[in-house]
Amino acid sequence: MNARDPETGKLPPLLLLHPEDNILVARRDIAAGERIEIDGETLTIPAPVELGHKLARRALAIDTRVLKYGAPIGSMKTAVARGEHVHLHNLRSDYIPSITRDGPEH
Amino acid sequence: MNAPVMQGFPRKDGRKGIRNVVAVAYLVECAHHVSRLIVQKSGFDDVHLIGFPGCYPNKYALEMMKRLCTHPNVGAVLLVSLGCESFNREELRRTVAASGRPVDLLVIQQSGGTTRTLNAGLDIVKKMRAQLAQQTTVPMALNELVVGTVCGGSDGTSGITANPAVGRCFDWLIENDAACIFEETGELIGCERIMASRAITPELGREIEACVDKAANYYRIMGYGSFAPGNAEGGLTTLEEKSMGAYSKSGSSKISGLIKPGDVPPRGGLYLLDVVPDGEPRFGFPNISDNAEIVELIACGSHLILFTTGRGSVVGSAISPVIKVCANPDTYERMADDMDVNAGRILHGAELDDVGREIYQLVQSVAAGSPTKSEALGHQEFILTYKQFEPIGPACLPAA
């Protein structure tokens, strides 16, 4: 998933950091509606995803432990489909709630 | 690769400095402005402002000021006191004098106010600089170097580009017997078991797990983890996600010891700095901003600091140069004037090892005297606040 496209020479827009990960990281800003391949399936990205943000590699059920770098980084608060943005609105810390300028997330 | 030859200013304690600065240190906030005037009006980049603002005594602050005023990059020290504060100025002066450095003390209430103290301070700084200009350097090897690393303004790129690149640099420095320090145990929550498995003894591993537990407990009581809104805007969602990214700055070497602020690594190797105070929270958050962490790394003897940033930080520091490693290629485009290394190019296909090697080379050229971006821009941020620590336990620094 991290090798250049043999035809276009382009780097893929999503990074897989560890084979066991269930999320992918945006290598660049991705626009809503872009067609992107994830594990052999080409799908339409539903909402814009900025550089450094995460997308679901596969459908994730509520309470699924999310793996990045092969390590747990929290649990899903809601279920998401493959290709959806994974962030504060659907992922929570298993340690200490994250804070935004509006206060702690729960 | 032909590294530049490092030259150091030899100090009485055997360490060597890569800079030779005059530190002007205020001993209470009431002496801050006069001290700042002395630094500004001296007109020299190598006169740095440090200090402690509190009027109440604090053992940690006194120890930190002793470590900072006798740091190898410091050649001479001017202490500025108001006169009535509780800071033990005579003990600090004795410590600096015993280190073989020129030291002087001005007490504003005795020297007659702002203008007289300023003029006296400018005279003293001028004489100190003339003395320092007579000092000669000697060759310095990598095994005499202490390098600290810190991240600030992390985002979703930090753990993929800049942090692992610094980790590679750390591995190569440690192969050459340099001492490398990584920190913020509160930003390593979630990594405790992996870190413990890298300790050189099982007892040290248990100390590492315990210090991360302490950090998690401390932040839980405070009600906030070390997670800023900008981290989330940059794609990080949870504290443990930020931790995993921060952790990769440590590279892959064995962990040789667990130290606390002011403890100088006894030999080369990788050290974890425990920055979270001991006991119940008393004086607030462990480190209120990135520069508080940098000051503690410097108090542990760091000659220079590798600062990784995704969102984009501009800070430098008094005493030790800060090398800015930018993780995010878009941030680099916006803030290139402040960044020493563009690690974000890894996302555009560059090799991690090549960026790591660039950082490794830059460490040596900065140690040889080249100014970093933040140094050239005059960044000399400094902050020191109240804390409390117990000494480290016997298992924290196993014999080599």
Short mmCIF file of C-alpha atoms in Angstrom, two decimals:
data_model
loop_
_atom_site.label_atom_id
_atom_site.label_comp_id
_atom_site.label_asym_id
_atom_site.label_seq_id
_atom_site.Cartn_x
_atom_site.Cartn_y
_atom_site.Cartn_z
CA MET A 1 0.00 0.00 0.00
CA ASN A 2 3.01 2.30 0.47
CA ALA A 3 4.75 1.64 -2.86
CA ARG A 4 4.51 4.04 -5.82
CA ASP A 5 1.94 3.27 -8.50
CA PRO A 6 3.92 1.44 -11.22
CA GLU A 7 2.00 3.26 -13.99
CA THR A 8 1.71 6.84 -12.69
CA GLY A 9 4.76 6.82 -10.38
CA LYS A 10 2.56 8.51 -7.76
CA LEU A 11 2.64 7.72 -4.07
CA PRO A 12 -0.66 6.35 -2.70
CA PRO A 13 -2.76 8.94 -0.78
CA LEU A 14 -3.11 6.65 2.25
CA LEU A 15 -0.36 5.20 4.42
CA LEU A 16 -0.50 1.82 6.16
CA LEU A 17 1.87 2.17 9.13
CA HIS A 18 1.70 -1.43 10.37
CA PRO A 19 0.22 -4.59 8.80
CA GLU A 20 -2.15 -5.11 11.75
CA ASP A 21 -3.52 -1.55 11.71
CA ASN A 22 -7.25 -1.04 11.13
CA ILE A 23 -6.79 2.63 10.20
CA LEU A 24 -4.85 4.38 7.42
CA VAL A 25 -3.23 7.84 7.54
CA ALA A 26 -3.76 10.51 4.86
CA ARG A 27 -0.42 11.31 3.19
CA ARG A 28 -1.99 14.49 1.72
CA ASP A 29 -5.30 16.36 1.93
CA ILE A 30 -8.03 14.18 0.42
CA ALA A 31 -11.17 15.77 -1.04
CA ALA A 32 -14.71 14.47 -0.56
CA GLY A 33 -15.69 12.32 -3.53
CA GLU A 34 -12.16 11.18 -4.37
CA ARG A 35 -12.00 7.56 -5.55
CA ILE A 36 -9.39 5.70 -3.51
CA GLU A 37 -8.41 2.06 -3.29
CA ILE A 38 -8.29 0.40 0.12
CA ASP A 39 -7.12 -3.24 0.24
CA GLY A 40 -8.29 -3.90 -3.31
CA GLU A 41 -11.66 -2.15 -3.05
CA THR A 42 -12.03 1.22 -4.77
CA LEU A 43 -14.46 3.45 -2.92
CA THR A 44 -15.62 7.06 -2.80
CA ILE A 45 -14.32 9.03 0.18
CA PRO A 46 -17.46 10.53 1.82
CA ALA A 47 -15.96 13.60 3.55
CA PRO A 48 -12.70 15.57 3.21
CA VAL A 49 -9.73 14.24 5.19
CA GLU A 50 -6.74 16.45 5.95
CA LEU A 51 -3.07 15.44 5.88
CA GLY A 52 -2.19 13.39 8.98
CA HIS A 53 -5.80 12.38 9.75
CA LYS A 54 -7.07 8.80 9.87
CA LEU A 55 -9.51 6.73 7.79
CA ALA A 56 -11.06 3.37 8.65
CA ARG A 57 -9.25 0.59 6.76
CA ARG A 58 -12.30 -1.63 7.21
CA ALA A 59 -15.73 -1.39 8.89
CA LEU A 60 -15.20 -0.88 12.63
CA ALA A 61 -17.85 -1.84 15.20
CA ILE A 62 -18.50 0.09 18.39
CA ASP A 63 -15.86 -0.63 21.10
CA THR A 64 -13.34 -1.92 18.53
CA ARG A 65 -9.78 -1.14 19.62
CA VAL A 66 -8.15 1.00 16.99
CA LEU A 67 -4.59 0.00 16.06
CA LYS A 68 -2.01 2.47 14.69
CA TYR A 69 1.72 1.63 14.47
CA GLY A 70 0.39 -1.84 15.49
CA ALA A 71 -0.49 -0.44 18.93
CA PRO A 72 -3.88 0.40 20.49
CA ILE A 73 -4.70 4.13 20.39
CA GLY A 74 -8.28 4.02 21.76
CA SER A 75 -11.73 2.47 21.21
CA MET A 76 -14.56 3.30 18.81
CA LYS A 77 -17.48 5.28 20.31
CA THR A 78 -19.64 4.57 17.24
CA ALA A 79 -19.46 2.17 14.31
CA VAL A 80 -17.94 3.40 11.02
CA ALA A 81 -17.75 2.07 7.46
CA ARG A 82 -14.52 1.54 5.49
CA GLY A 83 -13.15 4.89 4.29
CA GLU A 84 -14.80 7.03 6.98
CA HIS A 85 -12.84 9.66 8.91
CA VAL A 86 -11.80 8.32 12.36
CA HIS A 87 -11.37 11.13 14.86
CA LEU A 88 -12.72 12.75 18.05
CA HIS A 89 -16.36 12.24 17.00
CA ASN A 90 -16.07 8.44 16.92
CA LEU A 91 -12.85 7.44 18.73
CA ARG A 92 -12.12 7.81 22.46
CA SER A 93 -8.97 7.43 24.57
CA ASP A 94 -8.68 4.39 26.84
CA TYR A 95 -6.61 6.56 29.22
CA ILE A 96 -7.51 10.27 29.54
CA PRO A 97 -10.18 12.14 27.50
CA SER A 98 -8.77 14.46 24.84
CA ILE A 99 -9.45 18.20 25.08
CA THR A 100 -10.62 20.67 22.48
CA ARG A 101 -11.10 24.42 22.93
CA ASP A 102 -14.72 23.61 23.87
CA GLY A 103 -13.57 21.38 26.76
CA PRO A 104 -12.99 17.64 27.31
CA GLU A 105 -14.39 15.07 24.85
CA HIS A 106 -16.23 12.05 26.28
CA MET B 1 30.42 11.21 5.55
CA ASN B 2 32.91 13.79 6.76
CA ALA B 3 31.52 15.35 9.91
CA PRO B 4 32.79 18.78 10.91
CA VAL B 5 35.29 18.71 13.75
CA MET B 6 33.61 19.61 17.01
CA GLN B 7 35.38 22.00 19.35
CA GLY B 8 34.40 22.46 22.98
CA PHE B 9 35.12 24.95 25.75
CA PRO B 10 36.67 22.84 28.53
CA ARG B 11 35.14 23.20 32.01
CA LYS B 12 36.56 22.36 35.41
CA ASP B 13 34.14 19.43 35.89
CA GLY B 14 35.50 17.74 32.74
CA ARG B 15 32.56 18.57 30.51
CA LYS B 16 32.90 20.71 27.40
CA GLY B 17 30.61 23.43 26.07
CA ILE B 18 29.61 23.96 22.43
CA ARG B 19 28.75 27.59 23.20
CA ASN B 20 30.27 30.08 25.65
CA VAL B 21 27.46 32.31 26.82
CA VAL B 22 27.16 34.84 29.64
CA ALA B 23 24.01 33.98 31.60
CA VAL B 24 22.20 36.87 33.28
CA ALA B 25 19.92 35.30 35.91
CA TYR B 26 17.12 37.05 37.78
CA LEU B 27 16.32 35.46 41.12
CA VAL B 28 12.75 36.75 41.46
CA GLU B 29 10.28 38.30 38.99
CA CYS B 30 10.96 41.70 40.60
CA ALA B 31 14.49 41.57 39.11
CA HIS B 32 13.33 40.35 35.69
CA HIS B 33 13.03 43.70 33.92
CA VAL B 34 16.41 44.99 35.06
CA SER B 35 18.01 41.70 33.98
CA ARG B 36 16.28 41.85 30.60
CA LEU B 37 17.54 45.42 30.11
CA ILE B 38 21.11 44.29 30.83
CA VAL B 39 20.79 41.51 28.21
CA GLN B 40 19.13 43.71 25.59
CA LYS B 41 21.37 46.73 26.03
CA SER B 42 24.53 44.60 26.04
CA GLY B 43 23.66 44.04 22.38
CA PHE B 44 25.27 40.61 22.12
CA ASP B 45 23.63 37.34 21.05
CA ASP B 46 25.77 35.38 23.47
CA VAL B 47 24.33 37.09 26.56
CA HIS B 48 21.31 35.01 27.61
CA LEU B 49 18.50 35.71 30.06
CA ILE B 50 17.42 33.00 32.52
CA GLY B 51 15.76 33.16 35.92
CA PHE B 52 13.18 32.06 38.44
CA PRO B 53 10.14 34.27 39.12
CA GLY B 54 8.97 33.02 42.53
CA CYS B 55 9.52 34.77 45.86
CA TYR B 56 8.91 31.61 47.92
CA PRO B 57 11.71 29.05 48.36
CA ASN B 58 11.75 25.90 46.22
CA LYS B 59 14.48 23.25 46.41
CA TYR B 60 13.89 22.17 42.80
CA ALA B 61 14.26 25.73 41.48
CA LEU B 62 17.53 26.26 43.38
CA GLU B 63 18.93 22.95 42.07
CA MET B 64 17.82 23.78 38.53
CA MET B 65 19.45 27.21 38.66
CA LYS B 66 22.69 25.62 39.94
CA ARG B 67 22.65 23.12 37.06
CA LEU B 68 21.85 25.78 34.48
CA CYS B 69 24.46 28.28 35.73
CA THR B 70 27.14 25.55 35.63
CA HIS B 71 25.98 24.10 32.28
CA PRO B 72 28.91 23.45 29.94
CA ASN B 73 27.56 25.99 27.40
CA VAL B 74 27.69 28.74 30.08
CA GLY B 75 31.00 30.57 30.52
CA ALA B 76 30.12 33.22 33.08
CA VAL B 77 27.14 34.22 35.23
CA LEU B 78 25.69 37.49 36.48
CA LEU B 79 23.05 37.03 39.21
CA VAL B 80 20.48 39.79 39.71
CA SER B 81 18.50 39.87 42.96
CA LEU B 82 15.96 42.41 44.15
CA GLY B 83 17.17 41.85 47.69
CA CYS B 84 14.27 40.66 49.80
CA GLU B 85 13.29 37.44 47.97
CA SER B 86 13.92 34.06 49.56
CA PHE B 87 16.10 32.64 46.77
CA ASN B 88 19.41 31.47 48.26
CA ARG B 89 21.58 33.74 46.11
CA GLU B 90 24.76 33.18 48.12
CA GLU B 91 24.52 29.40 47.75
CA LEU B 92 24.03 29.79 44.00
CA ARG B 93 26.95 32.22 43.77
CA ARG B 94 29.23 29.83 45.72
CA THR B 95 28.24 26.93 43.42
CA VAL B 96 29.05 28.92 40.29
CA ALA B 97 32.34 30.21 41.75
CA ALA B 98 33.35 26.66 42.72
CA SER B 99 32.77 25.60 39.10
CA GLY B 100 35.60 27.91 38.05
CA ARG B 101 33.36 30.40 36.21
CA PRO B 102 33.44 34.17 36.60
CA VAL B 103 30.36 35.10 38.65
CA ASP B 104 29.01 38.36 40.02
CA LEU B 105 25.93 39.35 41.99
CA LEU B 106 23.95 42.58 41.85
CA VAL B 107 21.31 43.31 44.49
CA ILE B 108 19.02 46.01 43.15
CA GLN B 109 18.06 47.37 46.57
CA GLN B 110 21.74 47.79 47.43
CA SER B 111 23.02 49.05 44.11
CA GLY B 112 20.48 51.87 44.00
CA GLY B 113 17.61 50.94 41.68
CA THR B 114 17.04 50.23 38.00
CA THR B 115 19.47 52.55 36.26
CA ARG B 116 22.43 52.05 38.59
CA THR B 117 21.99 48.26 38.51
CA LEU B 118 21.67 48.32 34.72
CA ASN B 119 24.87 50.32 34.31
CA ALA B 120 26.75 48.12 36.77
CA GLY B 121 25.41 45.03 34.98
CA LEU B 122 26.52 46.26 31.57
CA ASP B 123 30.05 46.85 32.91
CA ILE B 124 30.16 43.37 34.42
CA VAL B 125 28.88 41.69 31.25
CA LYS B 126 31.44 43.56 29.16
CA LYS B 127 34.29 42.38 31.41
CA MET B 128 32.97 38.81 31.44
CA ARG B 129 32.77 38.71 27.66
CA ALA B 130 36.35 39.95 27.44
CA GLN B 131 37.43 37.16 29.79
CA LEU B 132 35.52 34.55 27.78
CA ALA B 133 37.11 35.80 24.55
CA GLN B 134 40.48 34.66 25.97
CA GLN B 135 39.30 31.06 26.38
CA THR B 136 40.40 28.51 23.81
CA THR B 137 38.56 25.44 22.59
CA VAL B 138 39.75 21.86 22.50
CA PRO B 139 38.65 18.99 20.23
CA MET B 140 35.41 17.38 21.36
CA ALA B 141 34.18 13.88 20.53
CA LEU B 142 30.64 12.54 20.13
CA ASN B 143 30.96 10.62 23.40
CA GLU B 144 31.20 13.97 25.20
CA LEU B 145 27.92 15.20 23.74
CA VAL B 146 24.50 15.17 25.44
CA VAL B 147 21.49 15.62 23.14
CA GLY B 148 17.90 16.05 24.30
CA THR B 149 14.73 15.70 22.25
CA VAL B 150 11.27 17.16 22.69
CA CYS B 151 8.19 17.45 20.51
CA GLY B 152 5.87 20.44 20.37
CA GLY B 153 2.79 21.09 18.28
CA SER B 154 2.57 17.43 17.27
CA ASP B 155 0.20 16.34 14.53
CA GLY B 156 -0.65 13.21 12.57
CA THR B 157 2.62 13.45 10.62
CA SER B 158 4.96 13.74 13.65
CA GLY B 159 5.04 10.04 14.46
CA ILE B 160 5.60 9.08 10.81
CA THR B 161 8.35 11.48 9.75
CA ALA B 162 10.22 13.76 12.19
CA ASN B 163 10.02 11.60 15.31
CA PRO B 164 11.29 8.33 13.80
CA ALA B 165 13.97 10.33 11.91
CA VAL B 166 15.20 11.75 15.23
CA GLY B 167 15.07 8.16 16.53
CA ARG B 168 17.50 7.06 13.78
CA CYS B 169 19.80 9.97 14.66
CA PHE B 170 19.64 8.95 18.34
CA ASP B 171 20.59 5.36 17.43
CA TRP B 172 23.70 6.56 15.58
CA LEU B 173 24.67 9.02 18.32
CA ILE B 174 24.35 6.26 20.92
CA GLU B 175 26.46 3.89 18.79
CA ASN B 176 29.14 6.59 19.19
CA ASP B 177 28.61 6.71 22.98
CA ALA B 178 26.81 10.04 23.08
CA ALA B 179 24.16 10.46 25.79
CA CYS B 180 20.63 11.01 24.44
CA ILE B 181 17.63 12.04 26.54
CA PHE B 182 13.93 11.74 25.66
CA GLU B 183 11.08 12.79 27.89
CA GLU B 184 7.62 13.77 28.90
CA THR B 185 6.47 10.64 30.65
CA GLY B 186 2.96 12.15 30.51
CA GLU B 187 3.25 12.00 26.72
CA LEU B 188 4.39 8.38 26.86
CA ILE B 189 1.22 7.11 28.53
CA GLY B 190 0.34 3.92 26.68
CA CYS B 191 3.98 3.10 25.83
CA GLU B 192 5.03 2.01 29.33
CA ARG B 193 5.21 -1.74 28.69
CA ILE B 194 7.10 -1.42 25.38
CA MET B 195 9.55 0.99 27.04
CA ALA B 196 10.03 -1.26 30.06
CA SER B 197 10.98 -4.12 27.73
CA ARG B 198 13.84 -1.98 26.36
CA ALA B 199 15.37 -1.29 29.80
CA ILE B 200 18.85 -2.72 30.44
CA THR B 201 17.63 -4.36 33.66
CA PRO B 202 14.19 -5.66 34.75
CA GLU B 203 14.37 -3.41 37.84
CA LEU B 204 14.83 -0.33 35.62
CA GLY B 205 11.89 -1.56 33.52
CA ARG B 206 9.70 -1.60 36.62
CA GLU B 207 10.82 1.95 37.52
CA ILE B 208 9.89 3.10 34.00
CA GLU B 209 6.41 1.56 34.26
CA ALA B 210 5.94 3.12 37.69
CA CYS B 211 6.93 6.59 36.48
CA VAL B 212 4.44 6.45 33.60
CA ASP B 213 1.74 5.27 36.05
CA LYS B 214 2.66 8.28 38.22
CA ALA B 215 2.26 10.56 35.20
CA ALA B 216 -1.13 9.08 34.24
CA ASN B 217 -2.35 9.50 37.82
CA TYR B 218 -1.06 13.07 38.02
CA TYR B 219 -2.72 14.17 34.78
CA ARG B 220 -5.97 12.40 35.72
CA ILE B 221 -6.13 14.46 38.94
CA MET B 222 -5.35 17.63 37.00
CA GLY B 223 -8.28 16.82 34.68
CA TYR B 224 -6.36 17.19 31.42
CA GLY B 225 -3.84 15.05 29.61
CA SER B 226 -0.95 16.55 27.67
CA PHE B 227 -3.08 16.98 24.58
CA ALA B 228 -3.66 20.39 22.98
CA PRO B 229 -6.48 21.38 20.61
CA GLY B 230 -3.90 21.80 17.82
CA ASN B 231 -2.94 18.13 18.17
CA ALA B 232 -6.53 17.19 17.28
CA GLU B 233 -6.70 19.70 14.43
CA GLY B 234 -3.60 18.00 13.05
CA GLY B 235 -5.25 14.58 13.07
CA LEU B 236 -4.31 13.15 16.46
CA THR B 237 -7.33 11.85 18.38
CA THR B 238 -6.13 10.39 21.68
CA LEU B 239 -3.33 10.83 24.19
CA GLU B 240 -2.06 7.29 23.58
CA GLU B 241 -1.95 7.96 19.82
CA LYS B 242 0.14 11.08 20.45
CA SER B 243 2.29 9.00 22.82
CA MET B 244 3.04 6.32 20.23
CA GLY B 245 4.18 9.02 17.81
CA ALA B 246 6.28 10.82 20.44
CA TYR B 247 7.82 7.54 21.57
CA SER B 248 9.45 6.94 18.18
CA LYS B 249 11.88 9.82 18.92
CA SER B 250 13.65 7.39 21.27
CA GLY B 251 14.88 5.18 18.41
CA SER B 252 15.64 1.53 19.05
CA SER B 253 18.55 1.54 21.52
CA LYS B 254 18.29 -0.05 24.95
CA ILE B 255 17.22 2.35 27.71
CA SER B 256 20.18 2.86 30.06
CA GLY B 257 18.53 4.88 32.78
CA LEU B 258 15.66 6.89 34.19
CA ILE B 259 16.65 10.38 35.36
CA LYS B 260 14.93 13.43 36.84
CA PRO B 261 15.43 17.13 36.01
CA GLY B 262 19.01 18.14 36.82
CA ASP B 263 20.44 14.59 36.74
CA VAL B 264 23.26 14.42 34.19
CA PRO B 265 23.62 11.06 32.37
CA PRO B 266 26.72 9.33 33.82
CA ARG B 267 27.82 7.92 30.44
CA GLY B 268 26.66 7.42 26.86
CA GLY B 269 23.35 5.73 26.14
CA LEU B 270 19.64 6.44 26.02
CA TYR B 271 17.93 8.01 29.05
CA LEU B 272 14.30 8.70 29.87
CA LEU B 273 13.68 11.95 31.75
CA ASP B 274 10.85 11.78 34.30
CA VAL B 275 9.45 15.31 34.36
CA VAL B 276 6.30 14.65 36.43
CA PRO B 277 6.62 15.86 40.05
CA ASP B 278 6.54 13.35 42.92
CA GLY B 279 3.70 13.35 45.41
CA GLU B 280 0.24 14.80 45.03
CA PRO B 281 -0.16 17.66 42.50
CA ARG B 282 0.84 20.84 44.31
CA PHE B 283 2.10 23.49 41.89
CA GLY B 284 0.00 22.79 38.80
CA PHE B 285 0.74 21.04 35.51
CA PRO B 286 4.11 19.27 35.28
CA ASN B 287 5.40 21.42 32.42
CA ILE B 288 3.22 24.32 31.41
CA SER B 289 4.71 24.69 27.90
CA ASP B 290 7.37 23.21 25.61
CA ASN B 291 10.12 25.51 26.87
CA ALA B 292 9.72 24.20 30.43
CA GLU B 293 10.64 20.78 29.04
CA ILE B 294 13.56 22.19 27.09
CA VAL B 295 14.92 23.90 30.22
CA GLU B 296 14.81 20.58 32.11
CA LEU B 297 16.61 18.78 29.28
CA ILE B 298 19.28 21.50 29.40
CA ALA B 299 19.56 21.19 33.19
CA CYS B 300 20.39 17.51 32.54
CA GLY B 301 23.39 18.70 30.53
CA SER B 302 21.93 18.70 26.99
CA HIS B 303 24.29 20.64 24.72
CA LEU B 304 21.58 20.94 22.08
CA ILE B 305 17.94 20.03 21.59
CA LEU B 306 16.19 18.26 18.70
CA PHE B 307 12.69 19.76 18.59
CA THR B 308 10.17 18.02 16.33
CA THR B 309 7.00 19.83 15.30
CA GLY B 310 4.07 19.12 13.01
CA ARG B 311 1.86 22.17 13.51
CA GLY B 312 4.91 24.44 13.54
CA SER B 313 6.77 25.86 16.53
CA VAL B 314 9.19 28.79 16.37
CA VAL B 315 10.84 28.55 19.79
CA GLY B 316 14.52 28.29 20.63
CA SER B 317 16.09 28.45 24.06
CA ALA B 318 18.58 30.21 26.26
CA ILE B 319 21.86 28.31 26.86
CA SER B 320 21.54 25.45 24.32
CA PRO B 321 20.76 25.64 20.58
CA VAL B 322 17.47 24.15 19.36
CA ILE B 323 17.34 22.30 16.01
CA LYS B 324 13.83 22.38 14.57
CA VAL B 325 12.77 19.22 12.69
CA CYS B 326 9.51 19.82 10.83
CA ALA B 327 7.30 16.75 10.42
CA ASN B 328 4.61 18.18 8.15
CA PRO B 329 5.53 19.15 4.56
CA ASP B 330 2.72 21.76 4.37
CA THR B 331 3.90 23.39 7.61
CA TYR B 332 7.43 23.41 6.25
CA GLU B 333 6.27 25.30 3.17
CA ARG B 334 4.64 27.95 5.39
CA MET B 335 7.39 28.23 8.02
CA ALA B 336 10.65 27.25 6.30
CA ASP B 337 12.50 30.24 7.80
CA ASP B 338 12.06 28.68 11.25
CA MET B 339 12.82 25.08 10.33
CA ASP B 340 16.25 23.42 10.17
CA VAL B 341 15.11 20.10 8.68
CA ASN B 342 12.21 19.21 6.37
CA ALA B 343 11.36 15.70 7.59
CA GLY B 344 7.93 16.00 5.95
CA ARG B 345 9.56 15.16 2.64
CA ILE B 346 9.37 11.53 3.79
CA LEU B 347 5.66 11.74 2.89
CA HIS B 348 6.75 12.74 -0.63
CA GLY B 349 8.97 9.70 -1.00
CA ALA B 350 12.26 10.58 0.78
CA GLU B 351 13.90 7.83 2.84
CA LEU B 352 13.68 7.96 6.64
CA ASP B 353 17.38 7.05 6.90
CA ASP B 354 18.38 10.00 4.69
CA VAL B 355 16.48 12.46 6.89
CA GLY B 356 17.93 10.79 9.99
CA ARG B 357 21.41 11.19 8.53
CA GLU B 358 20.77 14.88 7.78
CA ILE B 359 19.81 15.41 11.44
CA TYR B 360 22.87 13.46 12.59
CA GLN B 361 25.14 15.66 10.44
CA LEU B 362 23.40 18.81 11.61
CA VAL B 363 23.90 17.87 15.27
CA GLN B 364 27.63 17.77 14.59
CA SER B 365 27.79 21.01 12.62
CA VAL B 366 25.72 22.86 15.25
CA ALA B 367 28.02 21.41 17.91
CA ALA B 368 30.91 22.71 15.80
CA GLY B 369 29.45 26.22 16.00
CA SER B 370 26.94 26.65 13.14
CA PRO B 371 23.89 28.60 14.36
CA THR B 372 20.45 26.97 14.15
CA LYS B 373 17.51 28.85 12.62
CA SER B 374 16.06 29.75 16.02
CA GLU B 375 19.47 30.90 17.27
CA ALA B 376 19.96 33.15 14.24
CA LEU B 377 16.47 34.60 14.76
CA GLY B 378 17.33 35.45 18.37
CA HIS B 379 14.96 32.97 20.04
CA GLN B 380 16.09 32.53 23.63
CA GLU B 381 12.87 31.47 25.38
CA PHE B 382 13.18 30.37 29.01
CA ILE B 383 10.74 29.37 31.73
CA LEU B 384 11.23 27.82 35.16
CA THR B 385 8.42 27.30 37.69
CA TYR B 386 7.78 25.49 41.00
CA LYS B 387 8.06 21.69 41.27
CA GLN B 388 8.99 19.01 43.76
CA PHE B 389 10.97 15.80 43.25
CA GLU B 390 12.37 12.97 45.33
CA PRO B 391 15.82 11.70 44.26
CA ILE B 392 15.83 8.78 41.78
CA GLY B 393 15.93 5.27 43.25
CA PRO B 394 18.97 2.94 43.03
CA ALA B 395 17.46 0.88 40.17
CA CYS B 396 17.15 3.93 37.91
CA LEU B 397 20.82 4.09 36.88
CA PRO B 398 22.15 0.52 36.71
CA ALA B 399 25.95 0.18 36.53
CA ALA B 400 27.19 -0.17 32.96
#
